Amino acid sequence: MDFNSHADGVVRAAVALVNALTPGERRGRDHPAPESPGAAATEGLRTVYPDHREVAEPEGAELAEVAARLRTVFAAVAAGDIDTAAGQVNALLDETHARPMLQRHDGEPWHLHFHGRGGTLAGEWGASCATGLAIVLGSEFSDRLGVCTAPHCDRVYVDVSRNGTRRFCSTACQNRVKTAAFRARGRA
């Protein structure tokens, strides 16, 4: 399932930034805020855009603030509160002054980018991620954003499967839940 190629990328980047930069739980263990937000942001962004430049520490700290705001969108969708999710996205779009722009680079055809005013990395990614999430929320696939339902995990995901039934952030969490259920049946 594709929203469009660039929107898909920025939605995956939103997931990567939230999961890399926000504290909580991951796969049954505590997931503290990263000691180096720049390195965590670089790693997260490179999962989607392998050639992304290194993110400096101050930029990483700003991106962590953006990621915390993006997390609220995923949490609202997971709770079935699309109105709150849309309100959060609209606030980010307004604050970042997101604007569409056609660009062509790296041998790619013309495609739509979403940039904010001011030229900061956090502003540009905030605008891009907010616009990508707005595209998802404004479509029939708004329920494709979620928070992992495995115990002791609060990482986010976007469900791009054909049938839209994803409930876990990763195969590891899915396997943890299935193994626990299997063991519980064996004890019963």
Tab-separated table of C-alpha atoms in Angstrom:
chain	number	residue	atom	x	y	z
A	1	MET	CA	0.000	0.000	0.000
A	2	ASP	CA	1.506	3.322	-1.043
A	3	PHE	CA	0.383	6.855	-0.246
A	4	ASN	CA	2.949	8.250	-2.698
A	5	SER	CA	6.669	7.621	-2.825
A	6	HIS	CA	7.814	10.716	-0.929
A	7	ALA	CA	4.944	10.630	1.564
A	8	ASP	CA	5.744	6.971	2.267
A	9	GLY	CA	9.332	7.920	3.003
A	10	VAL	CA	8.513	10.775	5.355
A	11	VAL	CA	5.916	8.689	7.215
A	12	ARG	CA	8.547	5.957	7.679
A	13	ALA	CA	10.969	8.696	8.814
A	14	ALA	CA	8.375	9.888	11.356
A	15	VAL	CA	8.160	6.330	12.708
A	16	ALA	CA	11.962	6.061	12.822
A	17	LEU	CA	12.370	9.396	14.618
A	18	VAL	CA	9.678	8.621	17.195
A	19	ASN	CA	11.117	5.176	17.893
A	20	ALA	CA	14.711	6.403	18.061
A	21	LEU	CA	14.236	9.609	20.043
A	22	THR	CA	11.355	9.109	22.477
A	23	PRO	CA	11.687	7.256	25.780
A	24	GLY	CA	9.364	4.457	26.793
A	25	GLU	CA	9.520	0.717	26.357
A	26	ARG	CA	10.839	-1.386	23.508
A	27	ARG	CA	10.416	-5.129	23.097
A	28	GLY	CA	9.836	-5.735	26.779
A	29	ARG	CA	12.621	-3.498	28.082
A	30	ASP	CA	12.979	0.117	29.124
A	31	HIS	CA	13.902	2.404	26.258
A	32	PRO	CA	15.396	5.558	27.776
A	33	ALA	CA	15.877	8.800	25.886
A	34	PRO	CA	19.106	8.493	23.902
A	35	GLU	CA	22.287	9.860	25.442
A	36	SER	CA	23.223	11.199	22.025
A	37	PRO	CA	20.109	12.483	20.240
A	38	GLY	CA	22.207	13.426	17.210
A	39	ALA	CA	23.493	9.884	16.764
A	40	ALA	CA	20.033	8.396	17.428
A	41	ALA	CA	18.423	10.762	14.907
A	42	THR	CA	21.111	9.948	12.335
A	43	GLU	CA	20.551	6.224	12.815
A	44	GLY	CA	16.777	6.601	12.609
A	45	LEU	CA	16.824	8.745	9.486
A	46	ARG	CA	19.332	6.441	7.798
A	47	THR	CA	16.939	3.502	8.151
A	48	VAL	CA	14.805	5.326	5.583
A	49	TYR	CA	17.336	7.564	3.815
A	50	PRO	CA	20.693	5.701	3.937
A	51	ASP	CA	22.707	8.677	2.681
A	52	HIS	CA	21.319	11.168	5.196
A	53	ARG	CA	24.021	13.377	6.654
A	54	GLU	CA	25.149	13.183	10.279
A	55	VAL	CA	22.789	14.991	12.627
A	56	ALA	CA	24.533	17.328	15.055
A	57	GLU	CA	23.681	17.084	18.768
A	58	PRO	CA	21.718	20.377	18.919
A	59	GLU	CA	19.751	19.319	15.828
A	60	GLY	CA	19.127	15.917	17.421
A	61	ALA	CA	17.769	17.589	20.551
A	62	GLU	CA	15.385	19.670	18.403
A	63	LEU	CA	14.344	16.544	16.484
A	64	ALA	CA	13.629	14.796	19.807
A	65	GLU	CA	11.111	17.550	20.573
A	66	VAL	CA	9.509	17.049	17.154
A	67	ALA	CA	9.465	13.268	17.703
A	68	ALA	CA	7.647	13.698	21.028
A	69	ARG	CA	4.973	15.732	19.240
A	70	LEU	CA	4.716	13.129	16.465
A	71	ARG	CA	4.298	10.362	19.077
A	72	THR	CA	1.078	12.016	20.253
A	73	VAL	CA	-0.352	11.600	16.742
A	74	PHE	CA	0.330	7.848	16.718
A	75	ALA	CA	-1.028	7.470	20.260
A	76	ALA	CA	-4.226	9.329	19.367
A	77	VAL	CA	-4.813	7.165	16.276
A	78	ALA	CA	-4.146	4.001	18.311
A	79	ALA	CA	-6.748	5.198	20.840
A	80	GLY	CA	-9.251	5.767	18.018
A	81	ASP	CA	-9.144	9.554	18.443
A	82	ILE	CA	-8.570	10.791	14.901
A	83	ASP	CA	-9.799	14.283	15.848
A	84	THR	CA	-6.967	14.745	18.361
A	85	ALA	CA	-4.442	13.287	15.897
A	86	ALA	CA	-5.610	15.697	13.186
A	87	GLY	CA	-5.444	18.613	15.613
A	88	GLN	CA	-1.863	17.736	16.523
A	89	VAL	CA	-0.868	17.420	12.866
A	90	ASN	CA	-2.553	20.721	12.016
A	91	ALA	CA	-0.668	22.429	14.847
A	92	LEU	CA	2.649	21.057	13.545
A	93	LEU	CA	1.819	22.078	9.973
A	94	ASP	CA	1.037	25.596	11.179
A	95	GLU	CA	4.076	25.935	13.444
A	96	THR	CA	6.527	24.608	10.845
A	97	HIS	CA	4.970	26.603	7.994
A	98	ALA	CA	4.935	23.458	5.871
A	99	ARG	CA	4.671	24.156	2.189
A	100	PRO	CA	4.746	21.829	-0.796
A	101	MET	CA	7.475	22.196	-3.366
A	102	LEU	CA	8.284	20.140	-6.457
A	103	GLN	CA	11.935	19.114	-6.536
A	104	ARG	CA	14.150	16.960	-8.682
A	105	HIS	CA	17.462	15.670	-7.363
A	106	ASP	CA	19.766	12.659	-7.308
A	107	GLY	CA	18.588	11.483	-10.726
A	108	GLU	CA	14.977	11.148	-9.534
A	109	PRO	CA	11.980	12.548	-11.438
A	110	TRP	CA	10.083	15.565	-10.118
A	111	HIS	CA	8.438	14.781	-6.801
A	112	LEU	CA	6.727	16.653	-4.014
A	113	HIS	CA	8.741	17.740	-0.966
A	114	PHE	CA	7.347	19.454	2.102
A	115	HIS	CA	9.555	21.998	3.791
A	116	GLY	CA	9.103	24.458	6.567
A	117	ARG	CA	10.328	28.010	6.712
A	118	GLY	CA	13.560	28.780	8.530
A	119	GLY	CA	15.854	26.104	7.175
A	120	THR	CA	16.484	24.164	10.401
A	121	LEU	CA	16.740	20.406	10.169
A	122	ALA	CA	14.077	19.940	12.856
A	123	GLY	CA	11.774	22.426	11.125
A	124	GLU	CA	12.156	20.737	7.771
A	125	TRP	CA	11.642	17.234	9.155
A	126	GLY	CA	8.781	18.449	11.345
A	127	ALA	CA	7.066	19.944	8.302
A	128	SER	CA	7.732	16.869	6.169
A	129	CYS	CA	6.586	14.360	8.786
A	130	ALA	CA	3.510	16.396	9.670
A	131	THR	CA	2.557	16.628	5.990
A	132	GLY	CA	3.127	12.899	5.484
A	133	LEU	CA	0.964	12.109	8.508
A	134	ALA	CA	-1.669	14.563	7.244
A	135	ILE	CA	-1.803	12.640	3.964
A	136	VAL	CA	-2.363	9.410	5.906
A	137	LEU	CA	-4.947	10.915	8.284
A	138	GLY	CA	-6.791	12.542	5.395
A	139	SER	CA	-7.158	9.245	3.562
A	140	GLU	CA	-9.172	6.100	4.091
A	141	PHE	CA	-6.030	4.606	5.659
A	142	SER	CA	-5.971	6.791	8.781
A	143	ASP	CA	-6.130	3.699	10.972
A	144	ARG	CA	-2.787	2.492	9.584
A	145	LEU	CA	-0.795	4.419	12.212
A	146	GLY	CA	-0.392	2.621	15.501
A	147	VAL	CA	1.403	1.866	18.727
A	148	CYS	CA	2.666	-1.665	19.374
A	149	THR	CA	0.139	-3.745	21.332
A	150	ALA	CA	2.758	-6.115	22.800
A	151	PRO	CA	3.145	-5.856	26.573
A	152	HIS	CA	5.957	-3.532	27.605
A	153	CYS	CA	6.412	-1.977	24.190
A	154	ASP	CA	5.228	1.437	23.038
A	155	ARG	CA	7.096	1.810	19.754
A	156	VAL	CA	5.062	3.127	16.827
A	157	TYR	CA	4.532	1.788	13.324
A	158	VAL	CA	2.756	2.445	10.061
A	159	ASP	CA	0.869	-0.524	8.646
A	160	VAL	CA	1.554	-0.824	4.926
A	161	SER	CA	0.277	-4.387	4.653
A	162	ARG	CA	-2.399	-5.252	2.154
A	163	ASN	CA	-4.996	-6.252	4.751
A	164	GLY	CA	-4.202	-3.586	7.367
A	165	THR	CA	-4.128	-5.898	10.391
A	166	ARG	CA	-0.706	-5.110	11.835
A	167	ARG	CA	-0.652	-4.733	15.642
A	168	PHE	CA	3.043	-4.893	16.476
A	169	CYS	CA	6.047	-2.661	15.832
A	170	SER	CA	8.222	-5.597	14.815
A	171	THR	CA	8.343	-9.314	14.235
A	172	ALA	CA	10.224	-9.600	17.540
A	173	CYS	CA	7.250	-8.202	19.478
A	174	GLN	CA	4.804	-10.364	17.535
A	175	ASN	CA	6.904	-13.438	18.338
A	176	ARG	CA	7.125	-12.466	22.038
A	177	VAL	CA	3.329	-12.315	22.250
A	178	LYS	CA	2.833	-15.580	20.353
A	179	THR	CA	5.425	-17.372	22.499
A	180	ALA	CA	3.826	-16.117	25.719
A	181	ALA	CA	0.399	-17.289	24.520
A	182	PHE	CA	1.812	-20.695	23.540
A	183	ARG	CA	3.459	-21.103	26.956
A	184	ALA	CA	0.269	-20.037	28.732
A	185	ARG	CA	-1.733	-22.649	26.821
A	186	GLY	CA	0.857	-25.288	27.765
A	187	ARG	CA	0.509	-24.445	31.471
A	188	ALA	CA	-3.292	-24.564	31.346
